[in-house]
Short mmCIF file of C-alpha atoms and ligand atoms in Angstrom, two decimals:
data_model
loop_
_atom_site.label_atom_id
_atom_site.label_comp_id
_atom_site.label_asym_id
_atom_site.label_seq_id
_atom_site.Cartn_x
_atom_site.Cartn_y
_atom_site.Cartn_z
CA UNK A 1 131.77 103.94 62.82
CA UNK A 2 128.36 103.84 64.43
CA UNK A 3 126.88 107.13 63.44
CA UNK A 4 123.18 107.13 62.62
CA UNK A 5 121.96 109.17 59.69
CA UNK A 6 118.33 109.97 58.90
CA UNK A 7 117.86 111.38 55.41
CA UNK A 8 114.53 112.94 54.45
CA UNK A 9 112.70 110.45 56.63
CA UNK A 10 108.91 110.60 56.65
CA UNK A 11 106.55 108.23 58.43
CA UNK A 12 102.83 108.29 57.81
CA UNK A 13 100.17 106.26 59.64
CA UNK A 14 97.18 106.65 57.30
CA UNK A 15 96.57 110.41 57.26
CA UNK A 16 98.76 111.09 60.28
CA UNK A 17 102.24 112.35 59.42
CA UNK A 18 104.09 111.16 62.54
CA UNK A 19 107.52 112.22 61.23
CA UNK A 20 107.86 114.82 58.50
CA UNK A 21 110.97 114.93 56.31
CA UNK A 22 113.45 114.48 59.13
CA UNK A 23 117.16 115.05 58.51
CA UNK A 24 119.35 114.26 61.48
CA UNK A 25 122.85 112.95 62.05
CA UNK A 26 123.76 111.28 65.32
CA UNK A 27 127.54 111.21 65.46
CA UNK A 28 129.65 108.24 66.45
CA UNK A 29 129.66 108.05 70.26
CA UNK A 30 127.24 110.92 70.66
CA UNK A 31 124.43 111.06 73.24
CA UNK A 32 121.52 112.53 71.27
CA UNK A 33 118.24 113.29 73.00
CA UNK A 34 115.01 113.51 71.00
CA UNK A 35 112.88 115.96 72.96
CA UNK A 36 109.32 117.06 72.40
CA UNK A 37 105.73 116.91 73.66
CA UNK A 38 103.57 113.81 73.51
CA UNK A 39 102.78 112.83 69.92
CA UNK A 40 105.60 114.84 68.32
CA UNK A 41 107.04 111.75 66.60
CA UNK A 42 110.05 110.98 68.78
CA UNK A 43 109.13 107.35 69.57
CA UNK A 44 108.32 106.71 65.92
CA UNK A 45 111.76 108.05 64.97
CA UNK A 46 113.43 105.74 67.48
CA UNK A 47 111.39 102.76 66.34
CA UNK A 48 112.41 103.41 62.74
CA UNK A 49 116.09 103.38 63.74
CA UNK A 50 115.45 100.10 65.59
CA UNK A 51 113.65 98.67 62.57
CA UNK A 52 110.33 98.25 64.38
CA UNK A 53 108.72 100.70 61.93
CA UNK A 54 109.48 101.18 58.25
CA UNK A 55 109.85 104.74 56.92
CA UNK A 56 107.26 105.75 54.34
CA UNK A 57 110.01 107.76 52.63
CA UNK A 58 113.69 108.45 53.16
CA UNK A 59 116.80 106.60 54.21
CA UNK A 60 118.20 105.39 57.50
CA UNK A 61 121.92 104.69 57.73
CA UNK A 62 123.75 103.01 60.60
CA UNK A 63 127.49 103.26 60.15
CA UNK A 64 128.07 102.80 56.43
CA UNK A 65 125.04 100.62 55.91
CA UNK A 66 121.64 101.63 54.53
CA UNK A 67 119.37 99.73 56.91
CA UNK A 68 115.88 100.40 55.50
CA UNK A 69 115.56 96.77 54.44
CA UNK A 70 117.64 95.22 57.20
CA UNK A 71 115.88 93.12 59.84
CA UNK A 72 115.84 94.66 63.38
CA UNK A 73 117.83 91.71 64.76
CA UNK A 74 120.60 92.33 62.22
CA UNK A 75 121.02 96.09 62.84
CA UNK A 76 123.30 95.76 65.84
CA UNK A 77 121.17 98.15 67.85
CA UNK A 78 119.65 97.59 71.28
CA UNK A 79 116.51 99.21 72.59
CA UNK A 80 115.32 99.78 76.16
CA UNK A 81 111.64 100.54 76.57
CA UNK A 82 109.81 102.56 79.19
CA UNK A 83 108.19 99.38 80.55
CA UNK A 84 111.54 97.47 80.57
CA UNK A 85 109.65 94.48 79.09
CA UNK A 86 111.44 91.93 81.28
CA UNK A 87 110.28 88.31 81.08
CA UNK A 88 108.49 87.77 84.42
CA UNK A 89 108.95 83.97 84.56
CA UNK A 90 112.71 84.14 83.99
CA UNK A 91 115.34 85.03 86.59
CA UNK A 92 117.52 88.08 86.16
CA UNK A 93 120.19 85.75 84.79
CA UNK A 94 117.74 84.28 82.27
CA UNK A 95 116.60 87.71 81.19
CA UNK A 96 120.10 88.99 80.54
CA UNK A 97 121.13 85.73 78.89
CA UNK A 98 118.13 85.62 76.59
CA UNK A 99 119.46 87.69 73.66
CA UNK A 100 122.69 85.65 73.70
CA UNK A 101 120.73 82.39 73.56
CA UNK A 102 118.74 83.72 70.63
CA UNK A 103 121.98 84.60 68.88
CA UNK A 104 123.26 81.04 69.42
CA UNK A 105 126.17 81.99 71.68
CA UNK A 106 127.64 78.87 73.42
CA UNK A 107 126.73 78.31 77.06
CA UNK A 108 130.13 78.96 78.72
CA UNK A 109 130.47 82.26 76.87
CA UNK A 110 126.91 83.22 77.78
CA UNK A 111 127.59 82.69 81.48
CA UNK A 112 130.80 84.72 81.26
CA UNK A 113 129.13 87.63 79.46
CA UNK A 114 126.10 87.76 81.74
CA UNK A 115 128.37 87.83 84.80
CA UNK A 116 130.54 90.55 83.30
CA UNK A 117 127.67 92.86 82.42
CA UNK A 118 125.94 92.19 85.76
CA UNK A 119 129.14 93.12 87.63
CA UNK A 120 129.47 96.19 85.51
CA UNK A 121 125.95 97.37 86.37
CA UNK A 122 126.15 96.37 90.04
CA UNK A 123 123.44 93.70 89.89
CA UNK A 124 125.60 90.56 90.20
CA UNK A 125 123.94 89.65 93.51
CA UNK A 126 120.48 89.75 91.96
CA UNK A 127 121.00 87.13 89.23
CA UNK A 128 118.78 84.49 90.85
CA UNK A 129 115.84 86.77 91.51
CA UNK A 130 112.69 87.17 89.44
CA UNK A 131 111.77 90.64 88.10
CA UNK A 132 108.86 90.83 90.58
CA UNK A 133 111.41 90.69 93.41
CA UNK A 134 113.24 93.82 92.21
CA UNK A 135 112.78 97.54 92.77
CA UNK A 136 112.08 99.81 89.82
CA UNK A 137 115.69 100.97 89.66
CA UNK A 138 116.95 97.37 89.75
CA UNK A 139 114.55 96.32 86.99
CA UNK A 140 115.83 99.22 84.97
CA UNK A 141 119.40 97.99 85.40
CA UNK A 142 118.42 94.47 84.32
CA UNK A 143 116.79 95.90 81.20
CA UNK A 144 119.99 97.83 80.50
CA UNK A 145 122.11 94.74 81.09
CA UNK A 146 119.97 92.71 78.70
CA UNK A 147 120.38 95.41 76.06
CA UNK A 148 124.13 95.81 76.62
CA UNK A 149 125.08 92.14 76.72
CA UNK A 150 125.18 91.87 72.94
CA UNK A 151 127.50 94.86 72.70
CA UNK A 152 125.35 96.86 70.30
CA UNK A 153 126.76 99.63 68.13
CA UNK A 154 123.84 101.91 68.89
CA UNK A 155 121.78 102.18 72.02
CA UNK A 156 118.15 103.33 71.79
CA UNK A 157 116.18 104.33 74.89
CA UNK A 158 112.53 105.34 75.00
CA UNK A 159 111.68 107.24 78.20
CA UNK A 160 113.64 104.70 80.26
CA UNK A 161 113.33 106.63 83.53
CA UNK A 162 109.69 107.65 83.46
CA UNK A 163 108.48 104.75 85.62
CA UNK A 164 110.87 105.55 88.46
CA UNK A 165 110.06 107.84 91.36
CA UNK A 166 111.61 111.31 91.32
CA UNK A 167 114.61 110.61 93.57
CA UNK A 168 115.76 107.42 91.82
CA UNK A 169 115.12 109.08 88.48
CA UNK A 170 117.60 111.85 89.27
CA UNK A 171 120.15 109.31 90.45
CA UNK A 172 119.70 107.00 87.44
CA UNK A 173 119.89 109.97 85.09
CA UNK A 174 123.49 110.55 86.07
CA UNK A 175 124.33 106.83 86.23
CA UNK A 176 122.99 106.23 82.74
CA UNK A 177 124.86 109.18 81.31
CA UNK A 178 128.08 108.07 83.01
CA UNK A 179 127.68 104.51 81.78
CA UNK A 180 126.71 105.23 78.18
CA UNK A 181 128.86 108.28 77.48
CA UNK A 182 131.87 108.18 79.78
CA UNK A 183 132.40 104.46 80.28
CA UNK A 184 131.14 102.90 77.04
CA UNK A 185 131.17 105.90 74.70
CA UNK A 186 128.38 104.27 72.73
CA UNK A 187 126.21 106.08 70.18
CA UNK A 188 122.94 106.70 72.03
CA UNK A 189 119.54 108.01 71.00
CA UNK A 190 117.40 108.84 74.01
CA UNK A 191 113.73 109.82 73.80
CA UNK A 192 112.13 111.99 76.46
CA UNK A 193 109.54 114.72 76.95
CA UNK A 194 111.38 115.84 80.08
CA UNK A 195 113.49 118.91 79.35
CA UNK A 196 115.55 118.55 82.52
CA UNK A 197 116.54 115.03 81.48
CA UNK A 198 117.42 116.34 78.03
CA UNK A 199 119.45 119.27 79.32
CA UNK A 200 121.41 117.24 81.86
CA UNK A 201 122.18 114.17 79.73
CA UNK A 202 122.50 115.22 76.09
CA UNK A 203 125.57 116.05 74.07
CA UNK A 204 123.05 117.46 71.61
CA UNK A 205 119.26 117.77 71.70
CA UNK A 206 116.91 117.44 68.73
CA UNK A 207 113.68 119.27 69.56
CA UNK A 208 110.63 118.00 67.68
CA UNK A 209 107.06 119.25 67.41
CA UNK A 210 104.23 117.79 65.34
CA UNK A 211 106.58 115.51 63.42
CA UNK A 212 108.89 118.37 62.44
CA UNK A 213 112.43 118.88 63.70
CA UNK A 214 112.58 122.36 65.25
CA UNK A 215 116.25 122.65 66.20
CA UNK A 216 119.32 120.55 66.86
CA UNK A 217 122.01 121.81 69.19
CA UNK A 218 123.92 121.49 72.42
CA UNK A 219 121.88 122.09 75.58
CA UNK A 220 123.39 125.58 75.77
CA UNK A 221 122.48 126.39 72.16
CA UNK A 222 118.91 125.16 72.70
CA UNK A 223 118.58 127.19 75.90
CA UNK A 224 120.40 130.38 74.93
CA UNK A 225 119.82 130.46 71.17
CA UNK A 226 116.35 129.04 70.53
CA UNK A 227 115.50 129.25 66.84
CA UNK A 228 111.79 129.78 67.29
CA UNK A 229 109.06 130.39 69.86
CA UNK A 230 108.34 126.67 70.22
CA UNK A 231 111.87 125.82 71.34
CA UNK A 232 112.02 129.02 73.41
CA UNK A 233 108.96 128.08 75.44
CA UNK A 234 109.34 124.28 75.52
CA UNK A 235 112.77 124.43 77.12
CA UNK A 236 113.16 126.36 80.37
CA UNK A 237 110.95 126.48 83.42
CA UNK A 238 108.85 128.51 83.97
CA UNK A 239 108.67 129.11 80.21
CA UNK A 240 110.08 132.17 78.46
CA UNK A 241 107.81 135.22 78.51
CA UNK A 242 106.54 136.14 75.03
CA UNK A 243 104.95 139.55 74.54
CA UNK A 244 103.48 140.98 71.35
CA UNK A 245 104.20 144.56 70.44
CA UNK A 246 106.12 146.77 68.05
CA UNK A 247 109.70 147.98 67.93
CA UNK A 248 110.07 151.68 67.17
CA UNK A 249 112.75 154.34 67.28
CA UNK A 250 112.06 157.48 69.35
CA UNK A 251 114.60 160.19 70.20
CA UNK A 252 117.40 157.91 69.10
CA UNK A 253 116.22 155.10 71.38
CA UNK A 254 114.89 151.71 70.37
CA UNK A 255 111.65 151.00 72.23
CA UNK A 256 109.42 147.98 72.50
CA UNK A 257 105.85 149.21 72.77
CA UNK A 258 102.69 147.48 73.86
CA UNK A 259 99.34 148.95 74.91
CA UNK A 260 100.46 148.54 78.53
CA UNK A 261 104.05 149.69 78.62
CA UNK A 262 107.12 150.79 76.75
CA UNK A 263 110.56 149.31 77.30
CA UNK A 264 113.95 150.39 76.04
CA UNK A 265 115.84 147.72 74.07
CA UNK A 266 119.50 147.54 73.02
CA UNK A 267 120.26 149.91 70.15
CA UNK A 268 121.04 147.12 67.65
CA UNK A 269 117.56 145.55 67.83
CA UNK A 270 115.90 145.94 64.39
CA UNK A 271 112.69 147.98 64.13
CA UNK A 272 109.51 145.99 63.39
CA UNK A 273 105.86 146.92 63.15
CA UNK A 274 104.92 143.63 64.73
CA UNK A 275 107.27 141.65 66.91
CA UNK A 276 107.34 139.25 69.81
CA UNK A 277 109.68 140.09 72.66
CA UNK A 278 110.97 137.10 74.59
CA UNK A 279 112.87 136.92 77.88
CA UNK A 280 113.24 134.26 80.53
CA UNK A 281 111.83 134.77 84.04
CA UNK A 282 115.37 134.28 85.36
CA UNK A 283 116.74 137.12 83.25
CA UNK A 284 114.77 140.04 84.68
CA UNK A 285 115.82 142.74 87.14
CA UNK A 286 113.13 143.40 89.75
CA UNK A 287 112.69 146.26 92.23
CA UNK A 288 110.04 147.37 94.71
CA UNK A 289 110.92 151.03 94.14
CA UNK A 290 110.70 152.85 90.79
CA UNK A 291 113.95 152.88 88.82
CA UNK A 292 115.12 154.40 85.54
CA UNK A 293 114.11 152.18 82.61
CA UNK A 294 112.02 149.79 84.73
CA UNK A 295 108.38 149.03 83.90
CA UNK A 296 105.73 149.44 86.57
CA UNK A 297 103.50 146.46 87.18
CA UNK A 298 101.08 144.86 89.55
CA UNK A 299 102.26 141.73 91.32
CA UNK A 300 99.31 139.33 91.32
CA UNK A 301 100.87 136.54 93.33
CA UNK A 302 104.00 134.51 93.97
CA UNK A 303 104.71 130.88 93.12
CA UNK A 304 107.19 129.26 95.47
CA UNK A 305 109.27 126.61 93.72
CA UNK A 306 111.68 125.41 96.39
CA UNK A 307 114.55 127.87 96.60
CA UNK A 308 113.18 130.09 93.87
CA UNK A 309 110.15 132.34 93.94
CA UNK A 310 108.39 133.46 90.79
CA UNK A 311 106.16 136.53 90.68
CA UNK A 312 103.26 136.91 88.27
CA UNK A 313 102.80 140.46 87.06
CA UNK A 314 99.51 141.26 85.36
CA UNK A 315 98.48 143.67 82.62
CA UNK A 316 94.89 142.78 81.77
CA UNK A 317 95.08 139.43 80.06
CA UNK A 318 98.87 139.60 79.72
CA UNK A 319 100.85 137.97 82.51
CA UNK A 320 104.61 138.17 82.91
CA UNK A 321 106.55 135.78 85.12
CA UNK A 322 109.75 136.95 86.81
CA UNK A 323 112.10 135.33 89.28
CA UNK A 324 112.08 137.37 92.47
CA UNK A 325 115.35 138.10 94.23
CA UNK A 326 115.51 136.64 97.76
CA UNK A 327 115.11 140.01 99.46
CA UNK A 328 111.72 140.63 97.84
CA UNK A 329 109.25 138.94 100.14
CA UNK A 330 105.98 140.67 99.23
CA UNK A 331 103.22 138.58 97.69
CA UNK A 332 101.21 141.34 96.01
CA UNK A 333 101.36 145.01 95.11
CA UNK A 334 103.34 147.42 92.98
CA UNK A 335 106.56 146.16 91.46
CA UNK A 336 109.10 147.31 88.83
CA UNK A 337 110.94 145.14 86.34
CA UNK A 338 113.27 145.24 83.35
CA UNK A 339 114.65 142.35 81.27
CA UNK A 340 118.45 142.11 81.19
CA UNK A 341 119.48 143.80 77.94
CA UNK A 342 121.71 141.02 76.66
CA UNK A 343 119.21 138.30 77.44
CA UNK A 344 116.29 139.26 75.23
CA UNK A 345 114.98 137.65 72.07
CA UNK A 346 112.88 138.99 69.24
CA UNK A 347 110.68 136.68 67.17
CA UNK A 348 108.78 137.31 63.96
CA UNK A 349 105.06 136.81 64.80
CA UNK A 350 104.34 135.30 61.36
CA UNK A 351 107.15 132.75 61.06
CA UNK A 352 107.70 132.47 64.86
CA UNK A 353 111.45 132.44 64.06
CA UNK A 354 114.04 134.29 66.12
CA UNK A 355 115.24 137.44 64.38
CA UNK A 356 117.37 138.76 67.23
P1 ATP B 1 104.69 109.97 73.23
O1 ATP B 1 105.68 110.68 74.09
O2 ATP B 1 103.27 110.22 73.66
O3 ATP B 1 104.99 108.54 73.01
P2 ATP B 1 105.86 110.62 70.69
O4 ATP B 1 106.44 111.96 70.49
O5 ATP B 1 106.78 109.52 70.95
O6 ATP B 1 104.75 110.68 71.81
P3 ATP B 1 104.87 109.06 68.52
O7 ATP B 1 104.53 107.90 69.40
O8 ATP B 1 106.05 108.94 67.67
O9 ATP B 1 104.99 110.36 69.40
O10 ATP B 1 103.60 109.40 67.64
C1 ATP B 1 103.58 110.41 66.65
C2 ATP B 1 102.21 110.45 66.00
O11 ATP B 1 101.98 109.25 65.27
C3 ATP B 1 101.06 110.56 67.00
O12 ATP B 1 100.08 111.38 66.42
C4 ATP B 1 100.58 109.14 67.11
O13 ATP B 1 99.22 109.10 67.46
C5 ATP B 1 100.83 108.58 65.73
N1 ATP B 1 101.11 107.12 65.76
C6 ATP B 1 102.17 106.53 66.34
N2 ATP B 1 102.14 105.19 66.15
C7 ATP B 1 101.03 104.93 65.43
C8 ATP B 1 100.43 103.73 64.90
N3 ATP B 1 100.99 102.54 65.06
N4 ATP B 1 99.28 103.86 64.21
C9 ATP B 1 98.71 105.08 64.04
N5 ATP B 1 99.22 106.24 64.48
C10 ATP B 1 100.36 106.17 65.18
#
């Protein structure tokens, strides 16, 4: 059993609470992504699991062992850093062999294991090179090989793809996922601030902000059932639209009202004097002609993101972003829109929690 359990874990650096009372279980064999903006505490969490930082409070369990007081080298975890941290003066062979030498593994066995893991990762023909003679993607594979060679129970990765250019990053994303989840089935904790990486790789995502865990769930749960406005806007691109207003009942209809417009909502939405309506730019119907139930707006401009075009509709300081269907090719002017009824969210403006 190589599950990782964090129980009421807090880490303070002086006055800074980097991680605040974190409770999280990473199941045996699970690929868990810690996702959040810079400074949210994800690296600190990973470093505590590795044993490179000590929690100020709380417990960390790996398998059935409480590891708070266990030396990093004895935790049976391996960590890959953003910088790879390869030894520049050693060959690829020497780099991969290094942890085995430190562990006192006999020479013949070391050679066998290095060759095996190098074959496995497709770098067997690079064993005599120095790190400076490798591409970014190859260096990344060497760092992975060095981490894997000791057959750790838990694999920890801190932004391992962020130094690669966009094309290799996309390719390595899938390779890493395939290797760690499908081929090895190893318990993995993966830190990133990149929501696409999180969505495509994770079995479950733990979203953090300011040291506090916001939500844990599958990529679908995080995307379709965000628990609060932070998760709703951090995941998804362009971010979810959030509009302040009130929810009232008029003539048997439930309406969302702002100073600029009124919009009919599904009949089971609860009334609220103050509410935040949320909907994703991708979940909006758009028309150039007026239509029943659509809101009139002024298209300020269009952002072209490859195959998709996003229109910005302005109401004074309020701006709404909607994905434009292919047939709408105008850049400015009058436009009509309506969020898809089953794809809206309501948040409480005080707690920022989802109430619908
Ligand atoms: P990034 O993606 O930028 O690395 P992160 O989410 O991984 O961010 P952490 O590195 O865990 O965030 O940092 C969380 C908070 O703790 C930040 O406010 C950071 O400045 C602070 N912090 C981290 N390490 C230390 C340290 N050794 N001493 C003091 N403060 C620290």
